Structure formats: C-alpha cells, structure tokens
Short mmCIF file of C-alpha atoms and ligand atoms in Angstrom, two decimals:
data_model
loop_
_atom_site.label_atom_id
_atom_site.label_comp_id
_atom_site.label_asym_id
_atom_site.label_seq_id
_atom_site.Cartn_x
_atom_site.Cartn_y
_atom_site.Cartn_z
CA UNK A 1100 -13.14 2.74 5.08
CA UNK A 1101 -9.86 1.07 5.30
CA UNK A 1102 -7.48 3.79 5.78
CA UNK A 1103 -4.03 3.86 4.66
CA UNK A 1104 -1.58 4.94 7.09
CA UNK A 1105 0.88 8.04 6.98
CA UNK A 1106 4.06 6.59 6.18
CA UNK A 1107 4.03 3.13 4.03
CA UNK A 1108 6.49 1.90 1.56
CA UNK A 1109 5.90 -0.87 -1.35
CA UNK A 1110 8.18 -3.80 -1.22
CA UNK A 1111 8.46 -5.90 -4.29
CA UNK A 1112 9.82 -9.39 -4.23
CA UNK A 1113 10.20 -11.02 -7.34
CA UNK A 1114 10.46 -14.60 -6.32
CA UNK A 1115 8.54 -13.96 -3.01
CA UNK A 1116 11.36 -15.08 -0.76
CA UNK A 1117 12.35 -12.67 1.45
CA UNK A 1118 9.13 -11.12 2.12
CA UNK A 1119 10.12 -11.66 6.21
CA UNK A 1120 14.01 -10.06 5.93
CA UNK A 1121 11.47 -7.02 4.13
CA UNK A 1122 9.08 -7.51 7.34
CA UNK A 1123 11.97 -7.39 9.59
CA UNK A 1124 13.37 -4.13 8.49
CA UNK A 1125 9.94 -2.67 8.80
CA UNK A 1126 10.34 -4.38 12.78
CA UNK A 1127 13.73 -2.58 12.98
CA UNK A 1128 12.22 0.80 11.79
CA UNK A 1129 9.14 0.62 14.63
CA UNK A 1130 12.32 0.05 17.38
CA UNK A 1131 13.28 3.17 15.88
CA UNK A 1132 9.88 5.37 16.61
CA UNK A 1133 9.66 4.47 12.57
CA UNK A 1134 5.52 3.83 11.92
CA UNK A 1135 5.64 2.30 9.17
CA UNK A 1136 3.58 -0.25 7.08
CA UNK A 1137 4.04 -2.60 4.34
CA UNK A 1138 2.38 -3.10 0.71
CA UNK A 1139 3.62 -5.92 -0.70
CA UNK A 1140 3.81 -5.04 -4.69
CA UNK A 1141 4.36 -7.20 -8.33
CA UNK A 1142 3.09 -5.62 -11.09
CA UNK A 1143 1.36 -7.59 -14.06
CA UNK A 1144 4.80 -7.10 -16.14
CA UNK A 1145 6.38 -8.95 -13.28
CA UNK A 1146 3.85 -11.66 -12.79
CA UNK A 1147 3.93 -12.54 -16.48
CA UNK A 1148 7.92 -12.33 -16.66
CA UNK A 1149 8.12 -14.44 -14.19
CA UNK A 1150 5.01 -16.89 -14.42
CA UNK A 1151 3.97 -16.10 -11.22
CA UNK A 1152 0.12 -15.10 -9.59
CA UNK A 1153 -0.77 -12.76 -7.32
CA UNK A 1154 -2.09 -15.24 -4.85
CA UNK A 1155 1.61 -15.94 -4.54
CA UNK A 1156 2.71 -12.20 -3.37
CA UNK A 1157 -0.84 -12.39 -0.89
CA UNK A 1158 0.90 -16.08 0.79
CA UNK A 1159 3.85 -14.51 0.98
CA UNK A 1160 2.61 -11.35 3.03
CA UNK A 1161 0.53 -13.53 5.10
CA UNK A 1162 3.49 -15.78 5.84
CA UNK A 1163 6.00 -13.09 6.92
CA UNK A 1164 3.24 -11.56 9.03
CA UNK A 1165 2.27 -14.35 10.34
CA UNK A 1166 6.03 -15.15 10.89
CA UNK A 1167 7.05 -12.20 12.57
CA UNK A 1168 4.15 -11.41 14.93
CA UNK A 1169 3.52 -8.06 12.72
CA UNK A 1170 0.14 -7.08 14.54
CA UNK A 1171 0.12 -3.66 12.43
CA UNK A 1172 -1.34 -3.34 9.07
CA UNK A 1173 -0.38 -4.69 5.44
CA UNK A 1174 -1.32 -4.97 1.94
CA UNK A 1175 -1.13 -6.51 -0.82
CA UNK A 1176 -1.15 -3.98 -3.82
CA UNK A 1177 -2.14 -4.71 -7.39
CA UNK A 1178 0.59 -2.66 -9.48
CA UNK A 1179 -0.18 -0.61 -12.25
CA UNK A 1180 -2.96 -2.55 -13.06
CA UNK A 1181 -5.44 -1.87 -15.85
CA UNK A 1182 -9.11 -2.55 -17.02
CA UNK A 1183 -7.45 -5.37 -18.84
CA UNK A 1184 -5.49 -6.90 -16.12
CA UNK A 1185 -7.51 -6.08 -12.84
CA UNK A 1186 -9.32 -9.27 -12.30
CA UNK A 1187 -6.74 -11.47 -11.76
CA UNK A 1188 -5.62 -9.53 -8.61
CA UNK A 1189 -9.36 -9.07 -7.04
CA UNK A 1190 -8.67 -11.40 -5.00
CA UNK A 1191 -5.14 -11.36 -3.74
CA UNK A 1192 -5.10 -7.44 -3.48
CA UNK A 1193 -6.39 -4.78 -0.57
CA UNK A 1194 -4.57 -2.13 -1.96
CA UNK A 1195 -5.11 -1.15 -5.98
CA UNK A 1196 -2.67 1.27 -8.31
CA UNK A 1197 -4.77 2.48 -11.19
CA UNK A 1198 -2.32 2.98 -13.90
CA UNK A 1199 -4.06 5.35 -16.69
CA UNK A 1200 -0.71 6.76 -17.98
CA UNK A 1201 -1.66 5.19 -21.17
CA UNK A 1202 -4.50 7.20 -21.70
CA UNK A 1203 -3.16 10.56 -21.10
CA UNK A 1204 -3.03 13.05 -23.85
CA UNK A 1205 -5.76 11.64 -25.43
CA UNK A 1206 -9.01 13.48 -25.59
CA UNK A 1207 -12.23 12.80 -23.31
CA UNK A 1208 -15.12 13.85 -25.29
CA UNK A 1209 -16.07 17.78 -26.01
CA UNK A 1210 -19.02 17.93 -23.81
CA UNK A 1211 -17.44 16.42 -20.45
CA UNK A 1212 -14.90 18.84 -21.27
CA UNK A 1213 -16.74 21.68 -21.55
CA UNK A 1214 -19.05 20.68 -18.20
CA UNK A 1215 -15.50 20.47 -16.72
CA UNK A 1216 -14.41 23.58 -17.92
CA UNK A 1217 -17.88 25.32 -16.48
CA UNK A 1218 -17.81 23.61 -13.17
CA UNK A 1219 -14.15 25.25 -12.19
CA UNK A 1220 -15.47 28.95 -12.80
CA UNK A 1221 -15.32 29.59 -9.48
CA UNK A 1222 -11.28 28.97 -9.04
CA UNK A 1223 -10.52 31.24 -12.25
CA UNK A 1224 -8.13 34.09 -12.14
CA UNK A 1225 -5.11 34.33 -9.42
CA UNK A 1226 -5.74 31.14 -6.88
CA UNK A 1227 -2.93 31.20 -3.59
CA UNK A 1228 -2.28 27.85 -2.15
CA UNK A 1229 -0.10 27.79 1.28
CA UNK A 1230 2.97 26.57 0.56
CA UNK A 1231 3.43 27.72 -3.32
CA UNK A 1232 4.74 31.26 -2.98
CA UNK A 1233 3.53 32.60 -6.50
CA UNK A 1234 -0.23 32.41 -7.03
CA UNK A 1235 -1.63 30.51 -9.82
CA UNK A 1236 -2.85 31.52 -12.59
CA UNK A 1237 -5.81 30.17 -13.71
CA UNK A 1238 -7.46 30.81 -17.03
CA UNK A 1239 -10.44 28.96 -18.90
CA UNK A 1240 -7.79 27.82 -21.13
CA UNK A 1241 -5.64 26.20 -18.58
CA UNK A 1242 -8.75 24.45 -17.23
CA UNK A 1243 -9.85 23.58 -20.46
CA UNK A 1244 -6.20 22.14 -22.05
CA UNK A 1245 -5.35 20.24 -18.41
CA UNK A 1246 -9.17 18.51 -18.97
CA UNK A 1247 -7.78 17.78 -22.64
CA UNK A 1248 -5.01 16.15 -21.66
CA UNK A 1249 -5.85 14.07 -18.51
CA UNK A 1250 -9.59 14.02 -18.01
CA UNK A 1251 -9.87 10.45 -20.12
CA UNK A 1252 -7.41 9.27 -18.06
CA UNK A 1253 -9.12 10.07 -14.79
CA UNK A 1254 -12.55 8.90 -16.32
CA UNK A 1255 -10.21 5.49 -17.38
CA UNK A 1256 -9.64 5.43 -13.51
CA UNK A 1257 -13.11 5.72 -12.56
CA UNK A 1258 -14.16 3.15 -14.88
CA UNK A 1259 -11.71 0.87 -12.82
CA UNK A 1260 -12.26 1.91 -9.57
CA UNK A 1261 -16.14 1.19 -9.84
CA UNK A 1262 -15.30 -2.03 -11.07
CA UNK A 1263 -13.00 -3.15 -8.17
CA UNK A 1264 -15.81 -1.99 -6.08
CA UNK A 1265 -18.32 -3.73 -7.77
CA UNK A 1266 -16.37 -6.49 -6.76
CA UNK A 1267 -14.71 -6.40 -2.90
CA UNK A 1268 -17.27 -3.90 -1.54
CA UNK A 1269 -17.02 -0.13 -0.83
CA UNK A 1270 -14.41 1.24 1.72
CA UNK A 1271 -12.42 -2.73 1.75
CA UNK A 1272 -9.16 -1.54 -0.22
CA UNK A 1273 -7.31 1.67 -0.75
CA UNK A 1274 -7.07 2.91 -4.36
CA UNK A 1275 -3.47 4.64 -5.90
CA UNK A 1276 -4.33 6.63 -9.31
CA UNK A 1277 -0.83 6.80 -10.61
CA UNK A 1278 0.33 9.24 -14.14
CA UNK A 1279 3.93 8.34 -13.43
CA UNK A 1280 4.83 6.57 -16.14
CA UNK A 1281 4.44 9.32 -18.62
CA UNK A 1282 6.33 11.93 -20.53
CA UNK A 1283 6.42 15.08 -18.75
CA UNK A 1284 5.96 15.62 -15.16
CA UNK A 1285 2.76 17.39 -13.86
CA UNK A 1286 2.81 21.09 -13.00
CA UNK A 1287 0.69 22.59 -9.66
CA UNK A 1288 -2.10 23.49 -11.80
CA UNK A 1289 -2.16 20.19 -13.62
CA UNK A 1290 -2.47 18.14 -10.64
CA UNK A 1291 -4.87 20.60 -9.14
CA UNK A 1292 -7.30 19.71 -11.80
CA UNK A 1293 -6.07 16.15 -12.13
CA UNK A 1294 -7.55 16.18 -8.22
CA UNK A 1295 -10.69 18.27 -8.90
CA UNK A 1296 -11.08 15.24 -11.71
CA UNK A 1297 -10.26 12.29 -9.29
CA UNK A 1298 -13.03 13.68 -6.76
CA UNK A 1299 -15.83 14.50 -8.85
CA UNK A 1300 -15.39 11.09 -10.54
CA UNK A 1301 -15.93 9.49 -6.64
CA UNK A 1302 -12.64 8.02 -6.76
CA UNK A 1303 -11.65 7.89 -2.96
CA UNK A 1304 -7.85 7.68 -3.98
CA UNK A 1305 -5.36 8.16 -0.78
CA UNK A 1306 -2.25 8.22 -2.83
CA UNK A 1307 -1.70 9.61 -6.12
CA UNK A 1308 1.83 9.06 -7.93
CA UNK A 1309 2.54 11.77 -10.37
CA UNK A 1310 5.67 12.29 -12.71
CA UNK A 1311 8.34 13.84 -11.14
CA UNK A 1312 11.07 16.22 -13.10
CA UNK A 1313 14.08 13.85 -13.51
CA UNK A 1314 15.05 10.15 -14.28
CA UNK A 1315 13.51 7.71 -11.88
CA UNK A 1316 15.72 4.88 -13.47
CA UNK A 1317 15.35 0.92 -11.94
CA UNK A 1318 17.53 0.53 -9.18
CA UNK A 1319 19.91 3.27 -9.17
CA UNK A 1320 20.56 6.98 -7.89
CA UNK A 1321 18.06 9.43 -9.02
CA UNK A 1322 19.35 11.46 -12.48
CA UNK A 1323 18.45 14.94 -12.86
CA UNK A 1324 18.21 18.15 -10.99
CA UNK A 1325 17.63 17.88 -7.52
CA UNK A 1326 17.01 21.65 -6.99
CA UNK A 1327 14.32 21.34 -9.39
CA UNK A 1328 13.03 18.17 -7.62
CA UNK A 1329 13.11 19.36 -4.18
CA UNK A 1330 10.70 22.45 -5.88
CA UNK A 1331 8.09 20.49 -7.50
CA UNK A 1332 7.81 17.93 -4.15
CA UNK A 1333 6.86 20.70 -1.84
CA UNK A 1334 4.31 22.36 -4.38
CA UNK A 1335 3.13 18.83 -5.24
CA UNK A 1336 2.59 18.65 -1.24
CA UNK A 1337 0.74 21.65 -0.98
CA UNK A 1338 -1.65 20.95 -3.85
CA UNK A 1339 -2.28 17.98 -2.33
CA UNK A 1340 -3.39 19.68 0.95
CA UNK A 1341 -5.08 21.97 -0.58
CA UNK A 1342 -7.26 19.85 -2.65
CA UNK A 1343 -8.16 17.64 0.23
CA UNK A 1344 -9.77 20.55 1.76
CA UNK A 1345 -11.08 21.93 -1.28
CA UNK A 1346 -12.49 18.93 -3.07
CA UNK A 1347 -13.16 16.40 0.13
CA UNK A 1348 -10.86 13.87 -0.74
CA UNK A 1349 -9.78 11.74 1.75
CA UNK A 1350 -7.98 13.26 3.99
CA UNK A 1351 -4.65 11.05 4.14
CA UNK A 1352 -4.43 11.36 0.53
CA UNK A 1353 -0.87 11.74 -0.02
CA UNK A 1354 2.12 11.55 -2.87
CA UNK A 1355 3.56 7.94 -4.01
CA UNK A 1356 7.00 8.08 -5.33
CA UNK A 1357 7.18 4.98 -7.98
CA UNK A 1358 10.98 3.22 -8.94
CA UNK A 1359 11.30 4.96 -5.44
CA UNK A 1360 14.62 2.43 -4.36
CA UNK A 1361 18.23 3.44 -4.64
CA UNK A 1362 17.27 7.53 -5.46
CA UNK A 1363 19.28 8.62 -2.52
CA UNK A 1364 20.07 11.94 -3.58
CA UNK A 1365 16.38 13.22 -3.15
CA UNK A 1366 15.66 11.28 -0.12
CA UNK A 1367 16.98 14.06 1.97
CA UNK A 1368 14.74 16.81 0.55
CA UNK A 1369 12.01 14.43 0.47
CA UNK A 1370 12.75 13.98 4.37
CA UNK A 1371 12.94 17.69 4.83
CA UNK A 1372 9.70 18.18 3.15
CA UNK A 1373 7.78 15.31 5.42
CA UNK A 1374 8.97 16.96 8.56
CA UNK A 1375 8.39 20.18 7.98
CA UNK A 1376 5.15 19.64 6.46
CA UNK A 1377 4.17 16.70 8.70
CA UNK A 1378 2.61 14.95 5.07
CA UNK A 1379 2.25 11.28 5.02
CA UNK A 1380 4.11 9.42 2.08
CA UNK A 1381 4.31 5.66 -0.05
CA UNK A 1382 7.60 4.98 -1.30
CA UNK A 1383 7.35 2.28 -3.82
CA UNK A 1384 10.27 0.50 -4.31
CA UNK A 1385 11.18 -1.12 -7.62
CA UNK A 1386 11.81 -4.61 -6.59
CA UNK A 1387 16.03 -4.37 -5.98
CA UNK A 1388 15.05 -6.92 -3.15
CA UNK A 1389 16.46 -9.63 -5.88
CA UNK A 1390 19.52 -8.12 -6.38
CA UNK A 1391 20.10 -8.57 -3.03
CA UNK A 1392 19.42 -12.33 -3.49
CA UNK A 1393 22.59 -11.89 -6.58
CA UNK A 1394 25.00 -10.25 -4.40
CA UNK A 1395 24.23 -12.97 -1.65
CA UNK A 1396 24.84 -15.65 -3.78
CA UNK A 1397 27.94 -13.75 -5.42
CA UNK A 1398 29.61 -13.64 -1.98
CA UNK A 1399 28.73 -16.69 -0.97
CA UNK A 1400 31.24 -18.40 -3.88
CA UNK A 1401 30.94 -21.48 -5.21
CA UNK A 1402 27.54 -22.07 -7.17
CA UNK A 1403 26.03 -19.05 -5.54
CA UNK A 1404 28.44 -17.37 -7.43
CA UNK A 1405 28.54 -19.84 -10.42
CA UNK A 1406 24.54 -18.63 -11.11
CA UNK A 1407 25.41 -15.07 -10.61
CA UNK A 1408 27.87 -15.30 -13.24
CA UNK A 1409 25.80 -16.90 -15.65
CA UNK A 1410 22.72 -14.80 -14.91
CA UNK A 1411 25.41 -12.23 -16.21
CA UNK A 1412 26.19 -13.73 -19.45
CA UNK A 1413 22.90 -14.79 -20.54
CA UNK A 1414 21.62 -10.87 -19.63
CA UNK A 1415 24.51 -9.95 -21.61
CA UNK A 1416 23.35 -11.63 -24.20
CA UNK A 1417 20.19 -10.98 -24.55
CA UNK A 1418 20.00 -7.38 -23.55
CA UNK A 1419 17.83 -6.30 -25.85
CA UNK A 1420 14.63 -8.82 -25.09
CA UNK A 1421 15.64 -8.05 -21.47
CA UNK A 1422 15.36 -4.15 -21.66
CA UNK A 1423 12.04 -3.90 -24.13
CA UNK A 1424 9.57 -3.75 -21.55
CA UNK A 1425 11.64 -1.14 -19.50
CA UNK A 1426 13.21 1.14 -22.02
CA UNK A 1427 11.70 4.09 -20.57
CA UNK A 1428 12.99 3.62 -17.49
CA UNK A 1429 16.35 2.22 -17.51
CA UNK A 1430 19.86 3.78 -18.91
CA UNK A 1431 22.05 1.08 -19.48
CA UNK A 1432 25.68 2.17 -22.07
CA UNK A 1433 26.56 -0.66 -23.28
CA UNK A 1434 30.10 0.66 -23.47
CA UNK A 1435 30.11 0.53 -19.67
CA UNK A 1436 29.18 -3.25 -19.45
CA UNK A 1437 32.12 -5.54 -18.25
CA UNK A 1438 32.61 -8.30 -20.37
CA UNK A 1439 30.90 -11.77 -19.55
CA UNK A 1440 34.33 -13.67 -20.31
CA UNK A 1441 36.24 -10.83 -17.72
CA UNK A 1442 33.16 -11.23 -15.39
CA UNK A 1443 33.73 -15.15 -15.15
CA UNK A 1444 37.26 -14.43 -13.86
CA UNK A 1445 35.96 -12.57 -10.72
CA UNK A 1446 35.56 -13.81 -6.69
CA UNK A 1447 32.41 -13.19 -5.20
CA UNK A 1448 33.63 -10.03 -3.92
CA UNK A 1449 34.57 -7.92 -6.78
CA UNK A 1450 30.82 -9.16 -8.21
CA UNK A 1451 29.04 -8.45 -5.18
CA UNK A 1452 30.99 -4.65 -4.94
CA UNK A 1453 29.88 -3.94 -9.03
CA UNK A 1454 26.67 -5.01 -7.75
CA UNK A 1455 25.69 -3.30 -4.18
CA UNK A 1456 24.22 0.11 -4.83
CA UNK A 1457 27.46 1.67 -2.69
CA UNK A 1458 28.79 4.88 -5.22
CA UNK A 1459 31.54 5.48 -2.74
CA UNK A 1460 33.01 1.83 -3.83
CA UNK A 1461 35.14 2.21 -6.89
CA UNK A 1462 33.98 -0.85 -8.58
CA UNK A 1463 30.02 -0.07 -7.88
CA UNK A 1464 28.51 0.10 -11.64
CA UNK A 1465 25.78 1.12 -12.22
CA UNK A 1466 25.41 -0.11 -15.78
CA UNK A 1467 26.04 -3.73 -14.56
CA UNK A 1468 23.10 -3.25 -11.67
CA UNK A 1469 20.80 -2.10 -14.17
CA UNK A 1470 21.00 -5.05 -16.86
CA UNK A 1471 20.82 -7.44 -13.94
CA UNK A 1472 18.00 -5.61 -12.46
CA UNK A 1473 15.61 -6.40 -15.73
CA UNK A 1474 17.48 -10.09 -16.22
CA UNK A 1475 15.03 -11.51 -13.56
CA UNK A 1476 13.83 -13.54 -16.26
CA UNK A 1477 17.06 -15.28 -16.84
CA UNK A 1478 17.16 -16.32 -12.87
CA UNK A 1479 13.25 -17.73 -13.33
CA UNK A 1480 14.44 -19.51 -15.97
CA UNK A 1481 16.97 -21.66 -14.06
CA UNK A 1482 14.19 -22.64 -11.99
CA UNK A 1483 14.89 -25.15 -9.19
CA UNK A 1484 18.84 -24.22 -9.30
CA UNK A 1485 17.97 -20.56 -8.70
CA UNK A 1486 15.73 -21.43 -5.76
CA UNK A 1487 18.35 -24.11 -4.34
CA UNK A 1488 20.67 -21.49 -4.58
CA UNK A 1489 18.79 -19.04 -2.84
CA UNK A 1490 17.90 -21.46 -0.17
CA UNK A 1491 21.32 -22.35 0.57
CA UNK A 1492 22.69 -18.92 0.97
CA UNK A 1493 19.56 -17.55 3.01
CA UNK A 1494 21.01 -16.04 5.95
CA UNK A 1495 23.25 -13.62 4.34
CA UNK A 1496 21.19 -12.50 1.98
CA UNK A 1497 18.10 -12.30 4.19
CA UNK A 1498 21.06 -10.08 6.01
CA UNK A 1499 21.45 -7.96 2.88
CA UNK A 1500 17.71 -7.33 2.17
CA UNK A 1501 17.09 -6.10 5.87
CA UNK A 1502 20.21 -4.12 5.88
CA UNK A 1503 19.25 -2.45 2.35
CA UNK A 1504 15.84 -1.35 3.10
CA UNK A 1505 16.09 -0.03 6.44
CA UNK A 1506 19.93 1.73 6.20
CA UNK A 1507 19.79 2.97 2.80
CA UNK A 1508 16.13 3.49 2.32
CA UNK A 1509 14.00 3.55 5.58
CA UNK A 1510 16.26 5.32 7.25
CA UNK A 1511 16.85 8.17 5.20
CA UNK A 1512 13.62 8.68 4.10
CA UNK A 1513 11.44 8.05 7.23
CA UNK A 1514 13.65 8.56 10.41
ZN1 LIG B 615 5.23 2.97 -11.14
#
C-alpha cells in the first residue's frame, strides 16, 4: 500500500506556477533535518473558478519534481471531492480527500444504526484513552446519536472510496475522509465512533480532517480560543492513536488541518503536540501561494502593480459573487476595505505591506488579504496579461513563495 509519510503539507497553486519555489521550500526544510513531502492540492471549486483540470496540477508536480531533482515522494490530491466530482481527478490524483461534510446530520437508515449501536457494546460505560485525562463516558445513547449524525456520511465515504478503487487498484493512492467543513467541531467520543465507522466500512483512510473549535478563515491568523484549541488537538491525537490500535486502521493515520496557511497562533501548540507525542501530521494550506504572485507584482511597480490594483477594484466590486462560494469561511468588514480610488494612489510598497500576512506591520489588513484571496477569478480573467505579468516578475515572487512557506509555515510547524 502506498503509504503516506509522517509529516506532509498540501500546497495549492492556483495558476500552477510556482509549483518549484513550493518544491524548493520543501528542499530548504530537508537541509534543515525537515522530512517532509508534498501534495499538490486544487479543489473542484478551484478548478471550475478558474477553468482549469486536474491534469494541469499533476504536470505541474511532475515538472517541479522533475525540475528540482526531488527523489522523495509526492502527490497529487483530489480536494474535497465528491461522488459527483471524483472522476475527473482519477486520473491526475494519488492522493484522494473524501469530503462528506454535506451529508452529516442527516440520518443513515434505522437498521445500520441499530447494528452500529449493537456492535460497540463492548466499549460502553467509562472507556480511558492515554492522553485524555477524564475517561469517557460512553452510553448506548451516545453511540446511538454520534451513528445518527455521521454514520451516512461515513457510508457516503465508503461509497467513494470503493469507487476510486474500482478504478486505480487497491493500495495505489492514499484516501483523506475530511468533516471539516461543517458546523460544530467533533468531540473525543464523536471521532471515536466516526473511526470505529471509517474502519468497519474498509476505508483505509491515513488522514482524517475533522472540525476544529475556532475560525479557520482563508488566508489569515487563526480566530478563536487557542486554549481551547490546543485541548481538543491533543485529545483529537490520542483518539487517533487509540483507534489505530483498537480498530486496525492504518497505522500512520493521522490529523489534517484544512485552510491550514497563515493560522500562526496555533502552530506553536500544534508543534508542541507533534513533539511530544511524536504524531505524524498534513497541513493543508489554502492556496495563499497566489497572493504571493500579487504582492510580487505589487512591488515590482509598473504593470505588476497596475494588475494588482485593478485585481483590487474589480474584487471590490464584485464582492459579493466573489465571496458566495466561501462565506463560511471568510470574514471580510466591509468597513475595513480601503477604497479602490485611495488604493490606485499607492507604490508597490504600501500594497505589498496591506497585503503580506506580517501583523507586526501597521498597514498589514487583513480584510484587504481576504477579498483578494477569493478574487482569483478576477486575475484568470485577465488571462494572458496576468500570466505575462507573472512571468516577468518571476524571481521575486518565486522569492516570496519559498520564503512564505518555509519561514512562516514550515518552520513553525515542522522544525
Ligand atoms: Zn478543507
């Protein structure tokens, strides 16, 4: 079986440009002692933003491997794909998420809950798992309302996963189950049973990507409590250890943290946790690799910056076709938006400081990154120009990509 290694982080690239500036942070991490492999990543949101394939994301991962004399593994993963969307990625993809967020909540039907319910006897009453310092509590009633609430959704996954192995063979391509993109996050006993569920449907997932407590917003710091956080990681951790050894699932299963870019106040718990716990992780970024490209082009002047301006005005304009398909996970107040017609009047350097995800620099907004985060669509619609642009200004932004990934996010995550 192709086996996912410990540490990995998803890269996304929306206009597949800088997949080798991505590769050669992951180069600068190894000289570090950093192990650490790469899953290319575009979701089906992405692809049909942009009018892109996935056979475009699989040339570019070939290319910057091939570029770069990488000689470790890499993927290419489908991204929160569905029964709907899966086949279009059979054949660009090794690595599969199986997004079933949609069907949790809803009911599987009475008799696979009730065979569910029967099957966990054994684990009623008061259950200790190493590392969560109460034990857990476990009634025929918890059993019964977790089933309720995500046993369709695991059965969804199954359905999926059988499929993709119907088509690329057992054991060729590592399977994510991911419940991120939901309403509340999952308690211990939730994803206990959400496990119990993924194993006796034969799902050989090695990362699962619950919800997390908190706001996991596009491209900026996390929002919430990171107390809270830092609690909920470690017992996620230790349910996942536990139900390796309990229900034989594979045994590098381990957490994926989605819109996992730019949330640097929980990458130090999240740190703490690895090393003291020695668990593997994915951290899936959420495709700031463009802005990158903006800010490159913003300090570059001239048209570079000429295309980051109007980028900026057309977003402004059309912010609410631009935010639809990520309302749940963006914050933007418009109050806190500078004005296109002020925006015009900047150099590249006061764009490129509102831009950068830097909170010590006064001008840093976060507001403004977020709108121009989900107004990729404006720069694919400029087409050629955007490209030319990019083109022209590819050293210093191939600079900025690098320097993003492995100082703000490799490096405090993984070192
Ligand atoms: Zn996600």
């Amino acid at each position: 079986m192709r086996q996912l290694e410990k540490y990995s982080i998803g890269i996304g690239d929306r206009f597949a440009r800088q997949g080798k500036a991505q590769l050669g942070a992951l180069v600068e991490a190894k000289k570090l002692g950093v192990h650490l492999v790469p899953v290319w990543n575009k979701s089906y949101r992405e692809h049909t933003i942009v009018h892109t394939d996935p056979a475009t994301v699989r040339k570019e991962a070939d290319e910057a491997v091939g570029a770069l004399g990488w000689k470790d593994s890499y993927y290419v993963d489908a991204d929160h794909i569905s029964l709907k969307t899966v086949d279009l990625f059979l054949d660009s993809s090794d690595f599969f998420t199986l997004d079933v967020a949609d069907y949790v909540g809803k009911s599987a039907q009475g008799k696979d809950i009730e065979s569910f319910v029967k099957a966990h006897k054994s684990v009623l009453g008061s259950l200790s798992i190493p590392g969560i310092e109460k034990p857990l509590s476990i009634t025929e009633e918890t059993v019964r309302k977790t089933a309720e609430k995500y046993l369709l959704a695991i059965q969804e996954a199954g359905k999926i996963y059988r499929h993709i192995e119907s088509k690329k063979g057992k054991g060729n391509f590592i399977t994510e189950v991911s419940i991120d993109e939901t309403d509340a996050p999952q308690v211990p006993v939730e994803m206990l049973f959400i496990l119990s569920a993924i194993a006796r449907e034969g799902i050989p997932a090695q990362t699962i990507a619950p919800k997390f407590t908190g706001r996991f917003n596009k491209g900026i710091d996390y929002v919430g409590d990171v107390k809270q956080f830092e609690k909920e990681f470690n017992e996620d951790l230790a349910v996942v250890a536990f139900a390796v050894k309990e229900f034989g699932l594979p045994s590098n299963l381990k957490l994926s943290v989605h819109s996992g870019s730019d949330k640097f106040s929980i990458y130090e718990p999240i740190q703490k946790a690895l090393k003291r716990t020695g668990a593997g992780l994915h951290l899936k970024t959420a495709g700031t690799t463009w802005l990158e490209e903006l800010i490159g082009l913003a300090a570059g002047e001239g048209e570079g910056l000429a295309i980051a301006k109007e980028i900026y005005r057309q977003a402004y304009g059309r912010f609410d076709e631009l935010c639809a398909p990520y309302a749940s996970v963006i914050d933007i107040d418009r109050s806190k938006l500078p004005d296109p017609a002020q925006v015009a009047r900047w150099d590249g350097k006061r764009f490129a400081d509102t831009l950068r995800h830097v909170q010590s620099n006064p001008h840093y907004n976060p507001h403004f990154r977020q709108l121009l985060h989900v107004g990729y669509k404006v720069a694919a619609e400029l087409g050629d120009r955007y490209y030319k642009a990019l083109e022209a200004a590819e050293k210093v932004i191939a600079k900025n990509v690098q320097e993003n990934l492995l100082e703000r996010h490799i490096k405090r995550v993984f070192l």
